[in-house]
Every structure is written in structure tokens, then in C-alpha cells.
mmCIF file of C-alpha atoms in Angstrom:
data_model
loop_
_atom_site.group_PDB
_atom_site.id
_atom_site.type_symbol
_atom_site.label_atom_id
_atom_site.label_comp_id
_atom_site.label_asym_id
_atom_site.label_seq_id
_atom_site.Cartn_x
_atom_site.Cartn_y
_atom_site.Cartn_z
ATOM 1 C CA UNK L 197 -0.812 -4.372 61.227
ATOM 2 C CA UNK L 198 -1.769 -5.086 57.810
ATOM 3 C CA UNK L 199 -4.883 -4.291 55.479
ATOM 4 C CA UNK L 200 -5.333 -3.836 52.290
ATOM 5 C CA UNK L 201 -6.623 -0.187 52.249
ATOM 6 C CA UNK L 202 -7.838 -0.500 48.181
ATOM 7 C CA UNK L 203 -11.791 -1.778 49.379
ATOM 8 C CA UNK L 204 -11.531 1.354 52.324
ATOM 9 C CA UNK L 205 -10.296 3.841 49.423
ATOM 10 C CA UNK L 206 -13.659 2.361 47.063
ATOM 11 C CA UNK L 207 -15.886 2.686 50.016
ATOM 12 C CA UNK L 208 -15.193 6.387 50.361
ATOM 13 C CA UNK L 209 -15.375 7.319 46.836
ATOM 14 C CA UNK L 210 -18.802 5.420 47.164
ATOM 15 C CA UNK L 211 -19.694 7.378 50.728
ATOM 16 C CA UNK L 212 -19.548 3.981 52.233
ATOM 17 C CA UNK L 213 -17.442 5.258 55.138
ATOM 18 C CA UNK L 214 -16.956 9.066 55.544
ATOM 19 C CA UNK L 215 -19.780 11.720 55.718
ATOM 20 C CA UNK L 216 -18.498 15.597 54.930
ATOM 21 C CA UNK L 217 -18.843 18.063 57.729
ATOM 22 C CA UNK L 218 -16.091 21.097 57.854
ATOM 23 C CA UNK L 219 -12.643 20.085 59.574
ATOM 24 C CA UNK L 220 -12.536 19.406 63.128
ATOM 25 C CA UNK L 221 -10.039 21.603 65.185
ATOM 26 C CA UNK L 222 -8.966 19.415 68.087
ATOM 27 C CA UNK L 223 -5.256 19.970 67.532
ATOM 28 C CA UNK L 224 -4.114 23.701 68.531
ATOM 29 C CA UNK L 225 -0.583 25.168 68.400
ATOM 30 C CA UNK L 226 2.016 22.514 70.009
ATOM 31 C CA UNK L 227 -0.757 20.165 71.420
ATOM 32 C CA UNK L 228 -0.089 17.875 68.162
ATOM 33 C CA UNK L 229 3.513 16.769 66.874
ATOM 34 C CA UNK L 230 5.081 14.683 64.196
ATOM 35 C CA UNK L 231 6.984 11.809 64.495
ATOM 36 C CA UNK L 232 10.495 12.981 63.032
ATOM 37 C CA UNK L 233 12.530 9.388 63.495
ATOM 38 C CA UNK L 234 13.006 7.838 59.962
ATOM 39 C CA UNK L 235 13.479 4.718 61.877
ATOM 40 C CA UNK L 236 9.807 4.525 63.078
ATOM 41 C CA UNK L 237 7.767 3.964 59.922
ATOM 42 C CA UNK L 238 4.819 1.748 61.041
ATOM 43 C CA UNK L 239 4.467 3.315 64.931
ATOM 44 C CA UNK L 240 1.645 1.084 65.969
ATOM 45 C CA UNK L 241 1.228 1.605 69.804
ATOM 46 C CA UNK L 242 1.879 4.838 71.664
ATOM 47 C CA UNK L 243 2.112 5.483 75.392
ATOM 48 C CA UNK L 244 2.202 8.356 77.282
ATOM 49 C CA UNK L 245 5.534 8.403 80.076
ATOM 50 C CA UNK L 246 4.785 8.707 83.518
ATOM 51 C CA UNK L 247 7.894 9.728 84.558
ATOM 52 C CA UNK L 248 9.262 12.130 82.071
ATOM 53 C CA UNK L 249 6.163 14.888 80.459
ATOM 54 C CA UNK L 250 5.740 15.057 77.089
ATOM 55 C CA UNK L 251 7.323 12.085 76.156
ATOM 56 C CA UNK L 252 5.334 9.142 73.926
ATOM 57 C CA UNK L 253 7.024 5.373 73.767
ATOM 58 C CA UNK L 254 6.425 4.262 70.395
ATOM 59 C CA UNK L 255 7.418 0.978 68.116
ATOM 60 C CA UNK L 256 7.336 -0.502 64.969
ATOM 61 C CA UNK L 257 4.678 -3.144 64.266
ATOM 62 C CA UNK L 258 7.048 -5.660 62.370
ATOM 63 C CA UNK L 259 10.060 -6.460 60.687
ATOM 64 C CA UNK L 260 12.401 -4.086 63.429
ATOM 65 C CA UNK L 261 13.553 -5.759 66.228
ATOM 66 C CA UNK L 262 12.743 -5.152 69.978
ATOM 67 C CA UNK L 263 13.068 -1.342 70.205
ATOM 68 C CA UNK L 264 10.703 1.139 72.011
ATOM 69 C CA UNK L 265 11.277 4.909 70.554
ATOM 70 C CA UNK L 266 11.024 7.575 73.180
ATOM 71 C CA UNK L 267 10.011 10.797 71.257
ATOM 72 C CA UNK L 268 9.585 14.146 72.530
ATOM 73 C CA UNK L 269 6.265 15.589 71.689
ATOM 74 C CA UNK L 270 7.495 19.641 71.874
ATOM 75 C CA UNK L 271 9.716 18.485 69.356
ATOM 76 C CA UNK L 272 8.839 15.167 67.178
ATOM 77 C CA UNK L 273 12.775 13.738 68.120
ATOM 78 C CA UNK L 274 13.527 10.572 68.963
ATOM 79 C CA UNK L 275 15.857 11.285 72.604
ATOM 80 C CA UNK L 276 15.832 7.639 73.356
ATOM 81 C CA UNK L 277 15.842 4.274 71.558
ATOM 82 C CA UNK L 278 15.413 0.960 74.631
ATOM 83 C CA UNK L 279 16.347 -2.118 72.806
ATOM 84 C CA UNK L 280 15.025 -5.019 75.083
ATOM 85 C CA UNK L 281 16.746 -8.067 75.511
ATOM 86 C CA UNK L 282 15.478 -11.060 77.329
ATOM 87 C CA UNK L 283 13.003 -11.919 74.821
ATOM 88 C CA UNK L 284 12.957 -13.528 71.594
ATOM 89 C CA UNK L 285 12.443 -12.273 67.994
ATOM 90 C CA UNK L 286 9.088 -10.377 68.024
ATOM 91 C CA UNK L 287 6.869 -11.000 65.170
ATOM 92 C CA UNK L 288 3.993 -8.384 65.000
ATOM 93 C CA UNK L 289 4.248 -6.065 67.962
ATOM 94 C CA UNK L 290 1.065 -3.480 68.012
ATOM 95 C CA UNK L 291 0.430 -1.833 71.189
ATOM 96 C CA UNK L 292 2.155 -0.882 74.540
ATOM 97 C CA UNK L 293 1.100 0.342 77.605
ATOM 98 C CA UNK L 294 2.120 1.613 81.106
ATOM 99 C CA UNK L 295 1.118 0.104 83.973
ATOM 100 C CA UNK L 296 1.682 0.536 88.072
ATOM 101 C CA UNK L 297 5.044 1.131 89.188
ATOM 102 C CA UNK L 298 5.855 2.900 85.774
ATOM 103 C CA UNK L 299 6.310 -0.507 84.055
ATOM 104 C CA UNK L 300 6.493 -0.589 80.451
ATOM 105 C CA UNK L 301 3.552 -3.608 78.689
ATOM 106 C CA UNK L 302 4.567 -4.390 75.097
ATOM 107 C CA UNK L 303 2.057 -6.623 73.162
ATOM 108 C CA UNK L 304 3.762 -8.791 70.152
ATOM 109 C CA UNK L 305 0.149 -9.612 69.702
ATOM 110 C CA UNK L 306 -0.325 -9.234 65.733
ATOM 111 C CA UNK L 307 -1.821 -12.454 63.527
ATOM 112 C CA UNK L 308 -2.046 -11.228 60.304
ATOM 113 C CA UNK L 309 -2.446 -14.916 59.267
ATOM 114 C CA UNK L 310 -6.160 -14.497 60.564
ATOM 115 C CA UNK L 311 -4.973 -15.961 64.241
ATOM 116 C CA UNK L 312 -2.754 -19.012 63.199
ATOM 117 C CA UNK L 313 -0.276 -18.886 65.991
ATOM 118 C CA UNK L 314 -0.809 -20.731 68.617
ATOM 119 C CA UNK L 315 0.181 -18.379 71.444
ATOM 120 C CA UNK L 316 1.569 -14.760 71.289
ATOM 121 C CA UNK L 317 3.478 -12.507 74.168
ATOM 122 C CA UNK L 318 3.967 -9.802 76.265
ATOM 123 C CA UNK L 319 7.212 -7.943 77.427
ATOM 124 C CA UNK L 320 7.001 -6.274 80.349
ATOM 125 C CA UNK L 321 10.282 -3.909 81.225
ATOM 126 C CA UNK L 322 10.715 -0.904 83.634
ATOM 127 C CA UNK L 323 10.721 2.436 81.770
ATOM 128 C CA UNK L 324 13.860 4.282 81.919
ATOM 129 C CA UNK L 325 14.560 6.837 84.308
ATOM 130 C CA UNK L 326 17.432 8.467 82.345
ATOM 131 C CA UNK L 327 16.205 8.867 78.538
ATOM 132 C CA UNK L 328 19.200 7.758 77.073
ATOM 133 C CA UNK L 329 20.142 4.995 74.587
ATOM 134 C CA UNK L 330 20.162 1.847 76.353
ATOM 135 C CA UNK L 331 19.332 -1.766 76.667
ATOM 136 C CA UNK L 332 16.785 -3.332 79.515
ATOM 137 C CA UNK L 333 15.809 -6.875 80.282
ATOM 138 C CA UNK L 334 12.702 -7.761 79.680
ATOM 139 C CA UNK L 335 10.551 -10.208 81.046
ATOM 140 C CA UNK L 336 8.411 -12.202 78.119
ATOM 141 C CA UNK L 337 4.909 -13.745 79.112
ATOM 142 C CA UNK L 338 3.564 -16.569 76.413
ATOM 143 C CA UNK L 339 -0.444 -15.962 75.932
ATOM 144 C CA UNK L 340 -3.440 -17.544 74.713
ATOM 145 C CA UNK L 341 -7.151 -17.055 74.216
ATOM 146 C CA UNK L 342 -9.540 -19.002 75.899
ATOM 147 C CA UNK L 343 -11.725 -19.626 72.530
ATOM 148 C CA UNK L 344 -8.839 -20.116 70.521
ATOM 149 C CA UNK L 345 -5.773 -18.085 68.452
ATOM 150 C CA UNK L 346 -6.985 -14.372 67.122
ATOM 151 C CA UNK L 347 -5.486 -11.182 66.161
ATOM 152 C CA UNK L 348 -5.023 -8.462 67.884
ATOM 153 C CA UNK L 349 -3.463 -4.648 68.312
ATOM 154 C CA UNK L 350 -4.738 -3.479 71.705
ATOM 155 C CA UNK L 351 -3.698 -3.746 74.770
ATOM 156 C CA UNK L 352 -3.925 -2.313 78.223
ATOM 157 C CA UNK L 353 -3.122 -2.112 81.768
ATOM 158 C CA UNK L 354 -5.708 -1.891 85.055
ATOM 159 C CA UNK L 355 -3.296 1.136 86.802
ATOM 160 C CA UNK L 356 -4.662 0.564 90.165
ATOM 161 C CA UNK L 357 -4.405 -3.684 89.701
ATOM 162 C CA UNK L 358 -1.880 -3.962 86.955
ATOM 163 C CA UNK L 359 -3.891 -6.730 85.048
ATOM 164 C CA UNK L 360 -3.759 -6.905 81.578
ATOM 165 C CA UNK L 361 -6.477 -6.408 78.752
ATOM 166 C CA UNK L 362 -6.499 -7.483 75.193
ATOM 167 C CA UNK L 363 -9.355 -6.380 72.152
ATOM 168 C CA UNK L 364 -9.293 -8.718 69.377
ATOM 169 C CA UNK L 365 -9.199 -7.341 66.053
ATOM 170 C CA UNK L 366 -12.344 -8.454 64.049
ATOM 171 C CA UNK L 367 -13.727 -6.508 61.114
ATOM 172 C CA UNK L 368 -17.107 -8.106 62.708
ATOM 173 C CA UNK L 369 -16.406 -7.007 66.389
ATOM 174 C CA UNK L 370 -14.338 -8.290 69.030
ATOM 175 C CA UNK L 371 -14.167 -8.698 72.539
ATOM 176 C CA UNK L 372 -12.128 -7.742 75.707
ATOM 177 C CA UNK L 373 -10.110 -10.074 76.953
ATOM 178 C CA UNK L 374 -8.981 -10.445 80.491
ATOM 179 C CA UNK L 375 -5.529 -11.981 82.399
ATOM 180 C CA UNK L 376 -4.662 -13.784 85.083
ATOM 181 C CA UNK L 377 -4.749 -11.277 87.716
ATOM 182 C CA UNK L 378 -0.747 -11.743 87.694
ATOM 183 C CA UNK L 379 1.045 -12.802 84.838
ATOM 184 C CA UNK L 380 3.351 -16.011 84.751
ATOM 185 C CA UNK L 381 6.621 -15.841 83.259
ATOM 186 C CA UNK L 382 6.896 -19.617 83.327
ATOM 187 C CA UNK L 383 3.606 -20.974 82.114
ATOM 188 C CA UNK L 384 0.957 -20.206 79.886
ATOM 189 C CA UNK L 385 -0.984 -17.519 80.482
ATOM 190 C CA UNK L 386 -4.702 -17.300 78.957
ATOM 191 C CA UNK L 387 -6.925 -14.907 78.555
ATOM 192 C CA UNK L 388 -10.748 -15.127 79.076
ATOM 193 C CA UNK L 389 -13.286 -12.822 76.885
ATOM 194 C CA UNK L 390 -15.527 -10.881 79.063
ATOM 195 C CA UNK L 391 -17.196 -8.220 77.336
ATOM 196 C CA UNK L 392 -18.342 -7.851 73.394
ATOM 197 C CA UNK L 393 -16.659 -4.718 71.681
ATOM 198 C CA UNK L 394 -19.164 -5.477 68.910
ATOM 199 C CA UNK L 395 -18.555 -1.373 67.067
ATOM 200 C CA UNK L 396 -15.461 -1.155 65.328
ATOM 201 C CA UNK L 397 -11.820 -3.120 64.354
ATOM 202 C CA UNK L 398 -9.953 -2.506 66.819
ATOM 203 C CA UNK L 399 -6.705 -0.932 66.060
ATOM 204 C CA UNK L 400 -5.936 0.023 69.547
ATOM 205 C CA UNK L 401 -7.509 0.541 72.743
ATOM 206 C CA UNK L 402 -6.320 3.442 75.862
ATOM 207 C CA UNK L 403 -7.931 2.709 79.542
ATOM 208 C CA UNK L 404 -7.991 6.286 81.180
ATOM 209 C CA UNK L 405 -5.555 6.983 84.077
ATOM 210 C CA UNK L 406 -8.285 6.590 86.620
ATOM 211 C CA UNK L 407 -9.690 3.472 85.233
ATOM 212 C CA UNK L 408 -13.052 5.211 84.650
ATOM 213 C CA UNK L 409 -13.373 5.005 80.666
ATOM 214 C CA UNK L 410 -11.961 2.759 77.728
ATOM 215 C CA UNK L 411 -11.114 3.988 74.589
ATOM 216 C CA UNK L 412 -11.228 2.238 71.398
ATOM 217 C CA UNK L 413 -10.191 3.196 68.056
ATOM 218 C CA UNK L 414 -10.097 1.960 64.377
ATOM 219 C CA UNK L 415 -8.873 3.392 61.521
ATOM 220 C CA UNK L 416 -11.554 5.900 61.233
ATOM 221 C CA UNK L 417 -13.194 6.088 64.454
ATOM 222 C CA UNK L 418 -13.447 5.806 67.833
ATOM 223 C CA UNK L 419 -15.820 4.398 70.310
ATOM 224 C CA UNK L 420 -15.833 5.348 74.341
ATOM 225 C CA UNK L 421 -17.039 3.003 77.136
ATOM 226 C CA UNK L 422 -17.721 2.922 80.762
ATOM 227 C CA UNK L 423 -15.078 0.115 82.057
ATOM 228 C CA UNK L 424 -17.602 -0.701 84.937
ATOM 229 C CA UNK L 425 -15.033 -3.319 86.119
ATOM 230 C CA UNK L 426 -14.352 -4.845 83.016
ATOM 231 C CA UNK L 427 -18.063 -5.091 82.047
ATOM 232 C CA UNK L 428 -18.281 -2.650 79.122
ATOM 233 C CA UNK L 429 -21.105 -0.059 78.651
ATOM 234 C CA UNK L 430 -21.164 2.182 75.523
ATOM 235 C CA UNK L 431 -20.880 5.695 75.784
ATOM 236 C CA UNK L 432 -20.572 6.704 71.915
ATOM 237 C CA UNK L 433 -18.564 7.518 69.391
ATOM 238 C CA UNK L 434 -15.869 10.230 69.824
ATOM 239 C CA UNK L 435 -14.875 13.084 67.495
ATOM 240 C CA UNK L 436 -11.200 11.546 65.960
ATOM 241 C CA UNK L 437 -8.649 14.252 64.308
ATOM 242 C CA UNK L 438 -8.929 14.332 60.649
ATOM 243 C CA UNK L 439 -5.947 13.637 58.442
ATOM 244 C CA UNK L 440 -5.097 9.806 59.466
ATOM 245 C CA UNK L 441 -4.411 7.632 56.264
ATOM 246 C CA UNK L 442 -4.560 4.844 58.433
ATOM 247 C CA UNK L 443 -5.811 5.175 62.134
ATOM 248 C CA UNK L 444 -3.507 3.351 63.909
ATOM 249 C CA UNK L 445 -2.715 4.275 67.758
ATOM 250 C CA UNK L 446 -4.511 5.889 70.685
ATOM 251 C CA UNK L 447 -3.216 6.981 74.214
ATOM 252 C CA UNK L 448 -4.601 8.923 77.335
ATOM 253 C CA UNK L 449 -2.064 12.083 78.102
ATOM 254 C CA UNK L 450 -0.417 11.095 81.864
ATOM 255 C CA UNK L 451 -3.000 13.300 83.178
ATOM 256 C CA UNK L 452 -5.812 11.994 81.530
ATOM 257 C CA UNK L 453 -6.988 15.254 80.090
ATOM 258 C CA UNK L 454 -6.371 14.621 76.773
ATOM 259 C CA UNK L 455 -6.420 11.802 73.826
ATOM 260 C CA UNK L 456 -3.391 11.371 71.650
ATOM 261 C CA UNK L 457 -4.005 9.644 68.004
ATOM 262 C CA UNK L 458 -1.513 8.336 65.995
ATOM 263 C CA UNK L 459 -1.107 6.732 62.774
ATOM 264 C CA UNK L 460 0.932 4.307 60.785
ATOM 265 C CA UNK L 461 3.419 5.793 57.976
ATOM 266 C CA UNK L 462 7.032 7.684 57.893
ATOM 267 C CA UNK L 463 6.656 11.428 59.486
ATOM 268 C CA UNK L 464 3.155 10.365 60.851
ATOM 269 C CA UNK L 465 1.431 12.919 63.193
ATOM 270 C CA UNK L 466 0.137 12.575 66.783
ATOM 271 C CA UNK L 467 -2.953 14.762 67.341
ATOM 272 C CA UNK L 468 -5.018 15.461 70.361
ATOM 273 C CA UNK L 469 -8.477 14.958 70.757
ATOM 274 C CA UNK L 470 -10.831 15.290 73.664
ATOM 275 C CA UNK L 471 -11.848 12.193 76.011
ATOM 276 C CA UNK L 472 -15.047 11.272 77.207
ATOM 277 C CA UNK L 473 -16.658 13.950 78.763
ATOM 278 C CA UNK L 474 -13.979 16.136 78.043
ATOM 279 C CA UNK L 475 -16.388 19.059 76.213
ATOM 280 C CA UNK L 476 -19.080 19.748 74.459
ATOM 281 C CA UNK L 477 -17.378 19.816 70.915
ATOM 282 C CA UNK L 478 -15.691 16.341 70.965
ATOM 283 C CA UNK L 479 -17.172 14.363 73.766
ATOM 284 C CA UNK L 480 -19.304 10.781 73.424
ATOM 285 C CA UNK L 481 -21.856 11.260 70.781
ATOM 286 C CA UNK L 482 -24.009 8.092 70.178
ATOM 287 C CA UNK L 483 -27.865 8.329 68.149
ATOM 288 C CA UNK L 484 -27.988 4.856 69.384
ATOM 289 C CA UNK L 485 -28.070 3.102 72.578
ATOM 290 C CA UNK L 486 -25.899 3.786 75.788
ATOM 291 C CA UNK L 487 -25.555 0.281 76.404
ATOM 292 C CA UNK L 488 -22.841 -2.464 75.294
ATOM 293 C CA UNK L 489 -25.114 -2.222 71.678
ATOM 294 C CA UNK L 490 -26.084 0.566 70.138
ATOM 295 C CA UNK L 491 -25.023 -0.434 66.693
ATOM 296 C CA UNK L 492 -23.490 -2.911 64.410
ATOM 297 C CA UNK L 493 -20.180 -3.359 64.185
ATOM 298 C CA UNK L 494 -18.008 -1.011 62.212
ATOM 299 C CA UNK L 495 -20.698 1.542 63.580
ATOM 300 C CA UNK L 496 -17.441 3.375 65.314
ATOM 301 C CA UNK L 497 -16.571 3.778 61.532
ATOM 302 C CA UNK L 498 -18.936 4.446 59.752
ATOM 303 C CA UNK L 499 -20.422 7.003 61.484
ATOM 304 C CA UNK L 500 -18.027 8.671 63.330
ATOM 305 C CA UNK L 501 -15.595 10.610 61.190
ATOM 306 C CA UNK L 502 -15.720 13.765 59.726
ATOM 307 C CA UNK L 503 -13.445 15.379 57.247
ATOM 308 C CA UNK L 504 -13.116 17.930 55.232
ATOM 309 C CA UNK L 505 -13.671 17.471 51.027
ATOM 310 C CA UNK L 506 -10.127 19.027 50.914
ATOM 311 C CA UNK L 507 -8.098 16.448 52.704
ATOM 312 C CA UNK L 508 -10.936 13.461 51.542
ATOM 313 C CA UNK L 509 -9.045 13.516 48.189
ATOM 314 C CA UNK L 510 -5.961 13.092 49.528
ATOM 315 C CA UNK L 511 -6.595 10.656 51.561
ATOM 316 C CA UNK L 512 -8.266 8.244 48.669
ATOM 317 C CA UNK L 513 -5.052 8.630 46.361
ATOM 318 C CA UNK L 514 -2.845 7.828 50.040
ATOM 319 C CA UNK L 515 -4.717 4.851 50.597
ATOM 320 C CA UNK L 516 -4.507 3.390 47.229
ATOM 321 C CA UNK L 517 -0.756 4.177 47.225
ATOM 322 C CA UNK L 518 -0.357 2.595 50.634
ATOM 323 C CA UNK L 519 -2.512 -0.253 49.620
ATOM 324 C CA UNK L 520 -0.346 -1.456 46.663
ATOM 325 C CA UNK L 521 2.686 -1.071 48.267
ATOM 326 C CA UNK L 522 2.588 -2.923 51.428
ATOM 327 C CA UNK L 523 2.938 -6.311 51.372
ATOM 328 C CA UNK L 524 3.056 -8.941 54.029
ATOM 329 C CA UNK L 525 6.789 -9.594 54.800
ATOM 330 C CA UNK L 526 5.970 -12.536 57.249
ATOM 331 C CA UNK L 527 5.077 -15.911 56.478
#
């Protein structure tokens, strides 16, 4: 992923994007971690295991090679680094995602030339059963969109059907795309749009672990829906953890109790937050419609975040740092 964060950093100085309420309080004790692994700068996607608790498969978004990251949340340590083979050189991967049978859905689905490319992929791998250092085989899917090449960061996986789902990244709104109900490892496989996500940029998306609810996030907000088989109705925003420079991931815990949010940068955190429904405090909260409208897009952002005037200052002086450094290191 790639943005230049100096117009974000102007629009909160301006209030064009944050409003000031007191610190939320959605991580307690151990619930939270930080991503220790100087290796895993730009973690993108995150994914809750199945088969081991309290473990989160992360990756790099560019530039690092086919690894996955398995990091132990009681601790923040990397205790497993996959390296798949079977593919070829990934170019922007964003988002991962488990699916039935405890198998592993990487998306190389980044365009940061404005969706140039005429197809991107998906891996698809087992996940380990012993957490150890290791190579897999991978199987690589080529994809396209039905209305043409786009950019992307979030993907999921039906965990009753196994399809696949991809949101477009738009800073106007995007849509959900859906797979063939099995993917092809020898053709093309395309993806048809059926449903607007018209609220936010999509920097990542989480379906809940009984299909009921989609998550999805941008880098300030959050927006819950009804997945009503695929045809999206709005629930409203959702309280997101303060402290993200740059939103980047979201993830249902394995039991679905929980969100996880993470963000881009080296030592990022992980910090809980409550799903749909899941209280009083931090559930849906939409002034606008409960349907697939209620509000423009970037309404997830602009509406949704609260921090506190402490950690707003910080934040500006991050992004503007972060802004000027990055660069796009892929033609």
C-alpha cells in the first residue's frame, strides 16, 4: 500500500478528518500486542490461526519476497517465518485470509499504478501445523475484474463455501467482488462486482467466523455490514483503537469475539476492538441509514474516529514524516 499521507496530515490540522472525544479504551492488559519482528515493516494483512491460539499470520506489502510471519500475540515474536514457493515474484501483496480446511488465502492484489496490471493473484497454501521455519507449496490463481484492472487490499474467504471476496480500493468507494465459486489454477479467474462499498477506502476487509457480518476498514475508520449472502447492508461505523498512523489491517479473533487492528510501520501494534454487536461502547453506530447508503464515501472516515488531542499531535508530525519518506519502489 502506498499514499501519500501529507493531504491526510493537512486535513486534520484543518478538522477535515478527526473530531476530539477522550481516548477510547478497547485495548486492556494483554488483549493488544506489538509486532516485535524487524523484518515485518509494512504488515499489511493479518489473520487470525485456526489451529494454533493466539497466533496472527502477517506479511509485508512489497519489496520482501513470499513470506507469511507467524507472530505470537502474548508475546509480539515472530515463532515462524513460511516462505512459499510455487509461485512467482509477488508484487504488492495486502491481505490474507483463512479459509475452510485451515487453508491459508494470500492476495498479491496491490496496483499502486491506479489498476494498470492486467491481472493480479492469489496463493492459496495449507497453514502449518508445526510453527516452525519452513517452506510450503503454494498454489497461485491469476485474477481479473469483470469491469476492468483496479486496486485493491482486501480480501476474504466464505468459511462455510470457501469462495473468495475482493473490495477495491477507491478513495470514491468500491465494491465487493465475487469468485468463481472454485478457483482455477489453470485459467483465468474473474471476479464479478456485486455489492457497492460506497463509505470508505478500503484498506482491508474481515468476514466474521460465522459469515454473519463484514468488516471494513480504512485508515481511520471502520464500517460494519450485514453480508446477507453477499448482498451488503450497512450497519454503521465501528469504534477503531486510537493510535494508528496509518490504518492498515483488520481480522476477526478465531472465535469471533473480538476485532484485531493493525497498522503499517516497524514495531506497529495490534489492538482489539469490539465487533458488531459486540457492546454497547464500541458496537455499529450509524446517524445515517441502515441500508447499503447511509453516507458518502469516506463517511467511514470522516466520521468515525475519535482520538485524543494528546496523541492527535503525534500523529500529524508521524504522518508527515511517513509521507516524505516513502516512496514507490515499483515501477
Amino acid at each position: 500500500m502506498r499514499r501519500s499521507l501529507v493531504p491526510l496530515a493537512a486535513a486534520v490540522l484543518t478538522g477535515g478528518l478527526l473530531s476530539f472525544a477522550p481516548p477510547a479504551s478497547a485495548a486492556d492488559g494483554d488483549e493488544g500486542f506489538t509486532i516485535k519482528d524487524p523484518r515485518i515493516t509494512e504488515s499489511s494483512g493479518l489473520a487470525a490461526s485456526r489451529q494454533h491460539p493466539g497466533i496472527y499470520w502477517t506479511h509485508n506489502d512489497s519489496d520482501d519476497g513470499a513470506f507469511l510471519y507467524a507472530v505470537d500475540s502474548a508475546t509480539g515474536d515472530t515463532v515462524a517465518t513460511v516462505t512459499l514457493t510455487g509461485v512467482g515474484t509477488p508484487r504488492d501483496v495486502e491481505a490474507i485470509s483463512i479459509g475452510p480446511d485451515d487453508q491459508i488465502y494470500v492476495g498479491d492484489i496491490g496496483d499502486n499504478l491506479g489498476g494498470t496490471w492486467d491481472h493480479v493473484w492469489i496463493y492459496r497454501l495449507p497453514e502449518p501445523k508445526q510453527l516452525t521455519d519452513q517452506t510450503v507449496r503454494a498454489t497461485q490463481y491469476d485474477v481479473q475484474y469483470q469491469d476492468g484492472a483496479r486496486d485493491a487490499e482486501s480480501l476474504v474467504v466464505h468459511p462455510e463455501t470457501g469462495r473468495v471476496y475482493i473490495v477495491d480500493k477507491n478513495s470514491a468507494g468500491g465494491h465487493l467482488y465475487e469468485g468463481p465459486a472454485e478457483l482455477s489454477p489453470s485459467g483465468m479467474n474473474v471476479f464479478t462486482s456485486i455489492a457497492a462499498v460506497p463509505d470508505l477506502e478500503a484498506t482491508d476487509a474481515a468476514l466474521s467466523p460465522d459469515a454473519r457480518r463484514l468488516v471494513v476498514r480504512s485508515y481511520f475508520g471502520a464500517v460494519a455490514y450485514d453480508w446477507n449472502g453477499g448482498k451488503l447492508k450497512r450497519l454503521g461505523r465501528l469504534s477503531v483503537p486510537t493510535g494508528f498512523v496509518q490504518g492498515e489491517s483488520v481480522t476477526y479473533t478465531a472465535d469471533g469475539g473480538r476485532l484485531m487492528y493493525g497498522a503499517e510501520g516497524e514495531g506497529s501494534q495490534v489492538l482489539p476492538g469490539d465487533p458488531p454487536g459486540g457492546g454497547a461502547a464500541a458496537g455499529a453506530q450509524d446517524s445515517g441509514s441502515s441500508g447499503s447508503g447511509g453516507g458518502g464515501a469516506g463517511d467511514g472516515d470522516t466520521r468515525n474516529l475519535t482520538v485524543g488531542a494528546g496523541a492527535l499531535g503525534a500523529a500529524v508530525v508521524a504522518m508527515l514524516v511517513l509521507g516524505a519518506r516513502r516512496r514507490r519502489r515499483r515501477g
